[in-house]
């Protein structure tokens, strides 16, 4: 098993309640805030092109055959 600790407000937006914490409203607010951040990054040139992204990914040493297969598609 592999576990990761992440910032709940950054990676997780559950919908479990009708109102308040973990509601549709709180999840939508989080999603819109992430969209605002992404738009700001794009407007300020803080994004990678697809080619740059693949170059970074290709630089990660992985030994699983499934990675090579997925990359070739």
PDB file of N, CA, C and O in Angstrom:
ATOM      1  N   UNK A   1       0.832  -1.194   0.000  1.00  0.00           N
ATOM      2  CA  UNK A   1       0.000   0.000   0.000  1.00  0.00           C
ATOM      3  C   UNK A   1       0.870   1.249   0.000  1.00  0.00           C
ATOM      4  O   UNK A   1       1.923   1.273   0.620  1.00  0.00           O
ATOM      5  N   UNK A   2       0.396   2.262  -0.651  1.00  0.00           N
ATOM      6  CA  UNK A   2       1.117   3.514  -0.754  1.00  0.00           C
ATOM      7  C   UNK A   2       0.198   4.634  -0.287  1.00  0.00           C
ATOM      8  O   UNK A   2      -0.925   4.762  -0.765  1.00  0.00           O
ATOM      9  N   UNK A   3       0.663   5.411   0.654  1.00  0.00           N
ATOM     10  CA  UNK A   3      -0.162   6.503   1.186  1.00  0.00           C
ATOM     11  C   UNK A   3       0.542   7.827   0.975  1.00  0.00           C
ATOM     12  O   UNK A   3       1.762   7.916   1.061  1.00  0.00           O
ATOM     13  N   UNK A   4      -0.235   8.851   0.689  1.00  0.00           N
ATOM     14  CA  UNK A   4       0.284  10.202   0.520  1.00  0.00           C
ATOM     15  C   UNK A   4      -0.468  11.125   1.458  1.00  0.00           C
ATOM     16  O   UNK A   4      -1.684  11.011   1.620  1.00  0.00           O
ATOM     17  N   UNK A   5       0.253  12.051   2.042  1.00  0.00           N
ATOM     18  CA  UNK A   5      -0.393  13.086   2.840  1.00  0.00           C
ATOM     19  C   UNK A   5      -0.496  14.328   1.967  1.00  0.00           C
ATOM     20  O   UNK A   5       0.498  14.786   1.417  1.00  0.00           O
ATOM     21  N   UNK A   6      -1.702  14.831   1.820  1.00  0.00           N
ATOM     22  CA  UNK A   6      -1.933  15.997   0.976  1.00  0.00           C
ATOM     23  C   UNK A   6      -2.707  17.039   1.754  1.00  0.00           C
ATOM     24  O   UNK A   6      -3.351  16.743   2.756  1.00  0.00           O
ATOM     25  N   UNK A   7      -2.636  18.261   1.272  1.00  0.00           N
ATOM     26  CA  UNK A   7      -3.417  19.345   1.862  1.00  0.00           C
ATOM     27  C   UNK A   7      -4.866  19.159   1.439  1.00  0.00           C
ATOM     28  O   UNK A   7      -5.192  19.216   0.255  1.00  0.00           O
ATOM     29  N   UNK A   8      -5.734  18.922   2.398  1.00  0.00           N
ATOM     30  CA  UNK A   8      -7.145  18.641   2.111  1.00  0.00           C
ATOM     31  C   UNK A   8      -7.769  19.744   1.267  1.00  0.00           C
ATOM     32  O   UNK A   8      -8.535  19.470   0.337  1.00  0.00           O
ATOM     33  N   UNK A   9      -7.462  20.993   1.561  1.00  0.00           N
ATOM     34  CA  UNK A   9      -8.056  22.103   0.826  1.00  0.00           C
ATOM     35  C   UNK A   9      -7.532  22.221  -0.600  1.00  0.00           C
ATOM     36  O   UNK A   9      -8.102  22.922  -1.414  1.00  0.00           O
ATOM     37  N   UNK A  10      -6.425  21.540  -0.888  1.00  0.00           N
ATOM     38  CA  UNK A  10      -5.853  21.632  -2.223  1.00  0.00           C
ATOM     39  C   UNK A  10      -6.240  20.436  -3.102  1.00  0.00           C
ATOM     40  O   UNK A  10      -6.379  20.562  -4.299  1.00  0.00           O
ATOM     41  N   UNK A  11      -6.398  19.268  -2.496  1.00  0.00           N
ATOM     42  CA  UNK A  11      -6.568  18.042  -3.263  1.00  0.00           C
ATOM     43  C   UNK A  11      -7.924  17.360  -3.113  1.00  0.00           C
ATOM     44  O   UNK A  11      -8.190  16.377  -3.786  1.00  0.00           O
ATOM     45  N   UNK A  12      -8.770  17.851  -2.220  1.00  0.00           N
ATOM     46  CA  UNK A  12      -9.940  17.062  -1.860  1.00  0.00           C
ATOM     47  C   UNK A  12     -11.138  17.974  -1.684  1.00  0.00           C
ATOM     48  O   UNK A  12     -11.093  18.925  -0.921  1.00  0.00           O
ATOM     49  N   UNK A  13     -12.218  17.707  -2.398  1.00  0.00           N
ATOM     50  CA  UNK A  13     -13.431  18.514  -2.282  1.00  0.00           C
ATOM     51  C   UNK A  13     -14.648  17.590  -2.255  1.00  0.00           C
ATOM     52  O   UNK A  13     -15.392  17.489  -3.223  1.00  0.00           O
ATOM     53  N   UNK A  14     -14.836  16.896  -1.134  1.00  0.00           N
ATOM     54  CA  UNK A  14     -15.960  15.953  -1.072  1.00  0.00           C
ATOM     55  C   UNK A  14     -17.304  16.669  -0.986  1.00  0.00           C
ATOM     56  O   UNK A  14     -17.383  17.828  -0.591  1.00  0.00           O
ATOM     57  N   UNK A  15     -18.331  15.953  -1.375  1.00  0.00           N
ATOM     58  CA  UNK A  15     -19.696  16.463  -1.219  1.00  0.00           C
ATOM     59  C   UNK A  15     -20.434  15.441  -0.352  1.00  0.00           C
ATOM     60  O   UNK A  15     -20.795  14.362  -0.821  1.00  0.00           O
ATOM     61  N   UNK A  16     -20.577  15.790   0.928  1.00  0.00           N
ATOM     62  CA  UNK A  16     -21.229  14.876   1.869  1.00  0.00           C
ATOM     63  C   UNK A  16     -22.386  15.538   2.613  1.00  0.00           C
ATOM     64  O   UNK A  16     -23.182  14.834   3.227  1.00  0.00           O
ATOM     65  N   UNK A  17     -22.455  16.848   2.584  1.00  0.00           N
ATOM     66  CA  UNK A  17     -23.468  17.562   3.356  1.00  0.00           C
ATOM     67  C   UNK A  17     -24.291  18.476   2.456  1.00  0.00           C
ATOM     68  O   UNK A  17     -23.828  18.938   1.421  1.00  0.00           O
ATOM     69  N   UNK A  18     -25.502  18.752   2.897  1.00  0.00           N
ATOM     70  CA  UNK A  18     -26.379  19.637   2.153  1.00  0.00           C
ATOM     71  C   UNK A  18     -25.911  21.089   2.242  1.00  0.00           C
ATOM     72  O   UNK A  18     -25.972  21.836   1.266  1.00  0.00           O
ATOM     73  N   UNK A  19     -25.423  21.497   3.424  1.00  0.00           N
ATOM     74  CA  UNK A  19     -24.965  22.864   3.654  1.00  0.00           C
ATOM     75  C   UNK A  19     -23.640  22.841   4.405  1.00  0.00           C
ATOM     76  O   UNK A  19     -23.300  21.865   5.052  1.00  0.00           O
ATOM     77  N   UNK A  20     -22.880  23.954   4.288  1.00  0.00           N
ATOM     78  CA  UNK A  20     -21.653  24.108   5.076  1.00  0.00           C
ATOM     79  C   UNK A  20     -20.481  23.326   4.522  1.00  0.00           C
ATOM     80  O   UNK A  20     -20.324  23.178   3.308  1.00  0.00           O
ATOM     81  N   UNK A  21     -19.675  22.806   5.444  1.00  0.00           N
ATOM     82  CA  UNK A  21     -18.465  22.060   5.078  1.00  0.00           C
ATOM     83  C   UNK A  21     -18.844  20.813   4.286  1.00  0.00           C
ATOM     84  O   UNK A  21     -19.821  20.133   4.605  1.00  0.00           O
ATOM     85  N   UNK A  22     -18.082  20.531   3.256  1.00  0.00           N
ATOM     86  CA  UNK A  22     -18.283  19.355   2.403  1.00  0.00           C
ATOM     87  C   UNK A  22     -19.639  19.362   1.689  1.00  0.00           C
ATOM     88  O   UNK A  22     -20.229  18.322   1.437  1.00  0.00           O
ATOM     89  N   UNK A  23     -20.103  20.536   1.329  1.00  0.00           N
ATOM     90  CA  UNK A  23     -21.356  20.665   0.581  1.00  0.00           C
ATOM     91  C   UNK A  23     -21.044  20.960  -0.885  1.00  0.00           C
ATOM     92  O   UNK A  23     -19.897  21.185  -1.257  1.00  0.00           O
ATOM     93  N   UNK A  24     -22.072  20.965  -1.695  1.00  0.00           N
ATOM     94  CA  UNK A  24     -21.890  21.327  -3.102  1.00  0.00           C
ATOM     95  C   UNK A  24     -21.287  22.728  -3.200  1.00  0.00           C
ATOM     96  O   UNK A  24     -20.370  22.968  -3.991  1.00  0.00           O
ATOM     97  N   UNK A  25     -21.778  23.651  -2.374  1.00  0.00           N
ATOM     98  CA  UNK A  25     -21.260  25.023  -2.410  1.00  0.00           C
ATOM     99  C   UNK A  25     -19.785  25.091  -2.074  1.00  0.00           C
ATOM    100  O   UNK A  25     -19.011  25.778  -2.749  1.00  0.00           O
ATOM    101  N   UNK A  26     -19.350  24.373  -1.038  1.00  0.00           N
ATOM    102  CA  UNK A  26     -17.935  24.435  -0.656  1.00  0.00           C
ATOM    103  C   UNK A  26     -17.061  23.770  -1.722  1.00  0.00           C
ATOM    104  O   UNK A  26     -15.965  24.242  -2.024  1.00  0.00           O
ATOM    105  N   UNK A  27     -17.556  22.686  -2.321  1.00  0.00           N
ATOM    106  CA  UNK A  27     -16.796  22.022  -3.393  1.00  0.00           C
ATOM    107  C   UNK A  27     -16.682  22.933  -4.613  1.00  0.00           C
ATOM    108  O   UNK A  27     -15.608  23.043  -5.218  1.00  0.00           O
ATOM    109  N   UNK A  28     -17.767  23.588  -4.979  1.00  0.00           N
ATOM    110  CA  UNK A  28     -17.732  24.498  -6.128  1.00  0.00           C
ATOM    111  C   UNK A  28     -16.809  25.684  -5.863  1.00  0.00           C
ATOM    112  O   UNK A  28     -16.068  26.103  -6.756  1.00  0.00           O
ATOM    113  N   UNK A  29     -16.845  26.220  -4.643  1.00  0.00           N
ATOM    114  CA  UNK A  29     -15.944  27.327  -4.302  1.00  0.00           C
ATOM    115  C   UNK A  29     -14.493  26.915  -4.456  1.00  0.00           C
ATOM    116  O   UNK A  29     -13.664  27.674  -4.982  1.00  0.00           O
ATOM    117  N   UNK A  30     -14.155  25.702  -4.017  1.00  0.00           N
ATOM    118  CA  UNK A  30     -12.783  25.215  -4.153  1.00  0.00           C
ATOM    119  C   UNK A  30     -12.417  25.046  -5.622  1.00  0.00           C
ATOM    120  O   UNK A  30     -11.339  25.461  -6.060  1.00  0.00           O
ATOM    121  N   UNK A  31     -13.307  24.454  -6.406  1.00  0.00           N
ATOM    122  CA  UNK A  31     -13.028  24.263  -7.828  1.00  0.00           C
ATOM    123  C   UNK A  31     -12.846  25.593  -8.558  1.00  0.00           C
ATOM    124  O   UNK A  31     -11.935  25.744  -9.381  1.00  0.00           O
ATOM    125  N   UNK A  32     -13.701  26.562  -8.252  1.00  0.00           N
ATOM    126  CA  UNK A  32     -13.562  27.871  -8.896  1.00  0.00           C
ATOM    127  C   UNK A  32     -12.282  28.573  -8.468  1.00  0.00           C
ATOM    128  O   UNK A  32     -11.649  29.270  -9.271  1.00  0.00           O
ATOM    129  N   UNK A  33     -11.863  28.392  -7.220  1.00  0.00           N
ATOM    130  CA  UNK A  33     -10.608  29.020  -6.786  1.00  0.00           C
ATOM    131  C   UNK A  33      -9.429  28.402  -7.526  1.00  0.00           C
ATOM    132  O   UNK A  33      -8.480  29.097  -7.889  1.00  0.00           O
ATOM    133  N   UNK A  34      -9.467  27.081  -7.773  1.00  0.00           N
ATOM    134  CA  UNK A  34      -8.397  26.419  -8.529  1.00  0.00           C
ATOM    135  C   UNK A  34      -8.411  26.884  -9.992  1.00  0.00           C
ATOM    136  O   UNK A  34      -7.361  27.062 -10.602  1.00  0.00           O
ATOM    137  N   UNK A  35      -9.595  27.085 -10.541  1.00  0.00           N
ATOM    138  CA  UNK A  35      -9.690  27.599 -11.909  1.00  0.00           C
ATOM    139  C   UNK A  35      -9.115  29.012 -11.988  1.00  0.00           C
ATOM    140  O   UNK A  35      -8.373  29.331 -12.925  1.00  0.00           O
ATOM    141  N   UNK A  36      -9.419  29.850 -10.999  1.00  0.00           N
ATOM    142  CA  UNK A  36      -8.851  31.199 -10.964  1.00  0.00           C
ATOM    143  C   UNK A  36      -7.325  31.155 -10.914  1.00  0.00           C
ATOM    144  O   UNK A  36      -6.646  31.926 -11.592  1.00  0.00           O
ATOM    145  N   UNK A  37      -6.764  30.237 -10.107  1.00  0.00           N
ATOM    146  CA  UNK A  37      -5.305  30.090 -10.026  1.00  0.00           C
ATOM    147  C   UNK A  37      -4.736  29.662 -11.375  1.00  0.00           C
ATOM    148  O   UNK A  37      -3.697  30.170 -11.812  1.00  0.00           O
ATOM    149  N   UNK A  38      -5.397  28.723 -12.039  1.00  0.00           N
ATOM    150  CA  UNK A  38      -4.913  28.234 -13.330  1.00  0.00           C
ATOM    151  C   UNK A  38      -4.947  29.335 -14.380  1.00  0.00           C
ATOM    152  O   UNK A  38      -4.006  29.482 -15.170  1.00  0.00           O
ATOM    153  N   UNK A  39      -6.017  30.105 -14.395  1.00  0.00           N
ATOM    154  CA  UNK A  39      -6.116  31.221 -15.347  1.00  0.00           C
ATOM    155  C   UNK A  39      -5.020  32.244 -15.079  1.00  0.00           C
ATOM    156  O   UNK A  39      -4.365  32.738 -16.000  1.00  0.00           O
ATOM    157  N   UNK A  40      -4.771  32.543 -13.807  1.00  0.00           N
ATOM    158  CA  UNK A  40      -3.708  33.473 -13.441  1.00  0.00           C
ATOM    159  C   UNK A  40      -2.346  32.949 -13.901  1.00  0.00           C
ATOM    160  O   UNK A  40      -1.536  33.695 -14.443  1.00  0.00           O
ATOM    161  N   UNK A  41      -2.103  31.641 -13.708  1.00  0.00           N
ATOM    162  CA  UNK A  41      -0.841  31.044 -14.167  1.00  0.00           C
ATOM    163  C   UNK A  41      -0.695  31.160 -15.678  1.00  0.00           C
ATOM    164  O   UNK A  41       0.384  31.493 -16.186  1.00  0.00           O
ATOM    165  N   UNK A  42      -1.775  30.906 -16.416  1.00  0.00           N
ATOM    166  CA  UNK A  42      -1.712  31.000 -17.883  1.00  0.00           C
ATOM    167  C   UNK A  42      -1.449  32.436 -18.322  1.00  0.00           C
ATOM    168  O   UNK A  42      -0.630  32.678 -19.212  1.00  0.00           O
ATOM    169  N   UNK A  43      -2.138  33.381 -17.700  1.00  0.00           N
ATOM    170  CA  UNK A  43      -1.975  34.785 -18.083  1.00  0.00           C
ATOM    171  C   UNK A  43      -0.580  35.313 -17.769  1.00  0.00           C
ATOM    172  O   UNK A  43      -0.109  36.252 -18.411  1.00  0.00           O
ATOM    173  N   UNK A  44       0.090  34.701 -16.798  1.00  0.00           N
ATOM    174  CA  UNK A  44       1.416  35.166 -16.404  1.00  0.00           C
ATOM    175  C   UNK A  44       2.539  34.256 -16.886  1.00  0.00           C
ATOM    176  O   UNK A  44       3.669  34.345 -16.404  1.00  0.00           O
ATOM    177  N   UNK A  45       2.220  33.362 -17.832  1.00  0.00           N
ATOM    178  CA  UNK A  45       3.244  32.528 -18.449  1.00  0.00           C
ATOM    179  C   UNK A  45       3.837  31.476 -17.542  1.00  0.00           C
ATOM    180  O   UNK A  45       4.967  31.040 -17.762  1.00  0.00           O
ATOM    181  N   UNK A  46       3.100  31.060 -16.534  1.00  0.00           N
ATOM    182  CA  UNK A  46       3.624  30.052 -15.602  1.00  0.00           C
ATOM    183  C   UNK A  46       3.070  28.662 -15.908  1.00  0.00           C
ATOM    184  O   UNK A  46       2.697  27.922 -15.010  1.00  0.00           O
ATOM    185  N   UNK A  47       3.027  28.303 -17.173  1.00  0.00           N
ATOM    186  CA  UNK A  47       2.569  26.976 -17.574  1.00  0.00           C
ATOM    187  C   UNK A  47       3.575  26.376 -18.552  1.00  0.00           C
ATOM    188  O   UNK A  47       4.331  27.095 -19.205  1.00  0.00           O
ATOM    189  N   UNK A  48       3.574  25.061 -18.649  1.00  0.00           N
ATOM    190  CA  UNK A  48       4.446  24.369 -19.581  1.00  0.00           C
ATOM    191  C   UNK A  48       3.667  24.024 -20.842  1.00  0.00           C
ATOM    192  O   UNK A  48       2.468  23.753 -20.782  1.00  0.00           O
ATOM    193  N   UNK A  49       4.364  24.005 -21.958  1.00  0.00           N
ATOM    194  CA  UNK A  49       3.742  23.497 -23.175  1.00  0.00           C
ATOM    195  C   UNK A  49       3.635  21.987 -23.043  1.00  0.00           C
ATOM    196  O   UNK A  49       4.258  21.369 -22.177  1.00  0.00           O
ATOM    197  N   UNK A  50       2.862  21.367 -23.914  1.00  0.00           N
ATOM    198  CA  UNK A  50       2.747  19.909 -23.874  1.00  0.00           C
ATOM    199  C   UNK A  50       4.110  19.249 -24.070  1.00  0.00           C
ATOM    200  O   UNK A  50       4.450  18.280 -23.393  1.00  0.00           O
ATOM    201  N   UNK A  51       4.915  19.803 -24.972  1.00  0.00           N
ATOM    202  CA  UNK A  51       6.244  19.241 -25.221  1.00  0.00           C
ATOM    203  C   UNK A  51       7.140  19.359 -23.987  1.00  0.00           C
ATOM    204  O   UNK A  51       7.875  18.430 -23.647  1.00  0.00           O
ATOM    205  N   UNK A  52       7.098  20.508 -23.316  1.00  0.00           N
ATOM    206  CA  UNK A  52       7.901  20.696 -22.104  1.00  0.00           C
ATOM    207  C   UNK A  52       7.461  19.745 -20.999  1.00  0.00           C
ATOM    208  O   UNK A  52       8.280  19.186 -20.273  1.00  0.00           O
ATOM    209  N   UNK A  53       6.152  19.548 -20.895  1.00  0.00           N
ATOM    210  CA  UNK A  53       5.630  18.649 -19.875  1.00  0.00           C
ATOM    211  C   UNK A  53       6.093  17.221 -20.130  1.00  0.00           C
ATOM    212  O   UNK A  53       6.571  16.542 -19.217  1.00  0.00           O
ATOM    213  N   UNK A  54       5.984  16.741 -21.377  1.00  0.00           N
ATOM    214  CA  UNK A  54       6.440  15.390 -21.688  1.00  0.00           C
ATOM    215  C   UNK A  54       7.941  15.240 -21.475  1.00  0.00           C
ATOM    216  O   UNK A  54       8.406  14.187 -21.039  1.00  0.00           O
ATOM    217  N   UNK A  55       8.710  16.287 -21.760  1.00  0.00           N
ATOM    218  CA  UNK A  55      10.155  16.226 -21.520  1.00  0.00           C
ATOM    219  C   UNK A  55      10.437  16.034 -20.031  1.00  0.00           C
ATOM    220  O   UNK A  55      11.319  15.255 -19.648  1.00  0.00           O
ATOM    221  N   UNK A  56       9.691  16.732 -19.182  1.00  0.00           N
ATOM    222  CA  UNK A  56       9.861  16.553 -17.740  1.00  0.00           C
ATOM    223  C   UNK A  56       9.458  15.156 -17.310  1.00  0.00           C
ATOM    224  O   UNK A  56      10.148  14.507 -16.524  1.00  0.00           O
ATOM    225  N   UNK A  57       8.332  14.671 -17.826  1.00  0.00           N
ATOM    226  CA  UNK A  57       7.862  13.334 -17.466  1.00  0.00           C
ATOM    227  C   UNK A  57       8.857  12.284 -17.953  1.00  0.00           C
ATOM    228  O   UNK A  57       9.183  11.340 -17.230  1.00  0.00           O
ATOM    229  N   UNK A  58       9.358  12.448 -19.176  1.00  0.00           N
ATOM    230  CA  UNK A  58      10.316  11.488 -19.719  1.00  0.00           C
ATOM    231  C   UNK A  58      11.610  11.456 -18.924  1.00  0.00           C
ATOM    232  O   UNK A  58      12.327  10.457 -18.940  1.00  0.00           O
ATOM    233  N   UNK A  59      11.909  12.537 -18.212  1.00  0.00           N
ATOM    234  CA  UNK A  59      13.118  12.578 -17.395  1.00  0.00           C
ATOM    235  C   UNK A  59      12.995  11.832 -16.077  1.00  0.00           C
ATOM    236  O   UNK A  59      13.986  11.634 -15.370  1.00  0.00           O
ATOM    237  N   UNK A  60      11.805  11.404 -15.738  1.00  0.00           N
ATOM    238  CA  UNK A  60      11.592  10.666 -14.491  1.00  0.00           C
ATOM    239  C   UNK A  60      11.914   9.198 -14.741  1.00  0.00           C
ATOM    240  O   UNK A  60      11.312   8.568 -15.610  1.00  0.00           O
ATOM    241  N   UNK A  61      12.849   8.640 -13.989  1.00  0.00           N
ATOM    242  CA  UNK A  61      13.197   7.229 -14.213  1.00  0.00           C
ATOM    243  C   UNK A  61      12.098   6.308 -13.687  1.00  0.00           C
ATOM    244  O   UNK A  61      11.796   6.293 -12.504  1.00  0.00           O
ATOM    245  N   UNK A  62      11.472   5.605 -14.594  1.00  0.00           N
ATOM    246  CA  UNK A  62      10.439   4.639 -14.236  1.00  0.00           C
ATOM    247  C   UNK A  62      10.777   3.314 -14.879  1.00  0.00           C
ATOM    248  O   UNK A  62      11.213   3.261 -16.019  1.00  0.00           O
ATOM    249  N   UNK A  63      10.526   2.250 -14.160  1.00  0.00           N
ATOM    250  CA  UNK A  63      10.873   0.938 -14.696  1.00  0.00           C
ATOM    251  C   UNK A  63       9.651   0.110 -15.046  1.00  0.00           C
ATOM    252  O   UNK A  63       9.775  -1.056 -15.378  1.00  0.00           O
ATOM    253  N   UNK A  64       8.471   0.698 -14.985  1.00  0.00           N
ATOM    254  CA  UNK A  64       7.269  -0.072 -15.273  1.00  0.00           C
ATOM    255  C   UNK A  64       6.970  -0.066 -16.764  1.00  0.00           C
ATOM    256  O   UNK A  64       6.953   0.984 -17.392  1.00  0.00           O
ATOM    257  N   UNK A  65       6.731  -1.222 -17.352  1.00  0.00           N
ATOM    258  CA  UNK A  65       6.398  -1.284 -18.780  1.00  0.00           C
ATOM    259  C   UNK A  65       5.121  -0.534 -19.119  1.00  0.00           C
ATOM    260  O   UNK A  65       4.984  -0.015 -20.216  1.00  0.00           O
ATOM    261  N   UNK A  66       4.188  -0.442 -18.185  1.00  0.00           N
ATOM    262  CA  UNK A  66       2.932   0.225 -18.490  1.00  0.00           C
ATOM    263  C   UNK A  66       3.147   1.702 -18.777  1.00  0.00           C
ATOM    264  O   UNK A  66       2.420   2.310 -19.554  1.00  0.00           O
ATOM    265  N   UNK A  67       4.177   2.336 -18.175  1.00  0.00           N
ATOM    266  CA  UNK A  67       4.466   3.731 -18.450  1.00  0.00           C
ATOM    267  C   UNK A  67       4.895   3.892 -19.908  1.00  0.00           C
ATOM    268  O   UNK A  67       4.389   4.764 -20.613  1.00  0.00           O
ATOM    269  N   UNK A  68       5.782   3.043 -20.376  1.00  0.00           N
ATOM    270  CA  UNK A  68       6.251   3.127 -21.759  1.00  0.00           C
ATOM    271  C   UNK A  68       5.095   2.885 -22.726  1.00  0.00           C
ATOM    272  O   UNK A  68       4.982   3.560 -23.753  1.00  0.00           O
ATOM    273  N   UNK A  69       4.231   1.951 -22.417  1.00  0.00           N
ATOM    274  CA  UNK A  69       3.101   1.672 -23.273  1.00  0.00           C
ATOM    275  C   UNK A  69       2.152   2.848 -23.330  1.00  0.00           C
ATOM    276  O   UNK A  69       1.713   3.257 -24.403  1.00  0.00           O
ATOM    277  N   UNK A  70       1.854   3.457 -22.183  1.00  0.00           N
ATOM    278  CA  UNK A  70       0.955   4.604 -22.139  1.00  0.00           C
ATOM    279  C   UNK A  70       1.556   5.787 -22.885  1.00  0.00           C
ATOM    280  O   UNK A  70       0.848   6.523 -23.557  1.00  0.00           O
ATOM    281  N   UNK A  71       2.854   5.977 -22.800  1.00  0.00           N
ATOM    282  CA  UNK A  71       3.533   7.107 -23.444  1.00  0.00           C
ATOM    283  C   UNK A  71       3.511   6.969 -24.952  1.00  0.00           C
ATOM    284  O   UNK A  71       3.472   7.954 -25.679  1.00  0.00           O
ATOM    285  N   UNK A  72       3.502   5.729 -25.442  1.00  0.00           N
ATOM    286  CA  UNK A  72       3.571   5.531 -26.893  1.00  0.00           C
ATOM    287  C   UNK A  72       2.225   5.712 -27.582  1.00  0.00           C
ATOM    288  O   UNK A  72       2.157   5.739 -28.794  1.00  0.00           O
ATOM    289  N   UNK A  73       1.135   5.850 -26.831  1.00  0.00           N
ATOM    290  CA  UNK A  73      -0.200   5.994 -27.425  1.00  0.00           C
ATOM    291  C   UNK A  73      -0.462   7.391 -27.909  1.00  0.00           C
ATOM    292  O   UNK A  73       0.036   8.340 -27.509  1.00  0.00           O
TER     293      UNK A  73
END
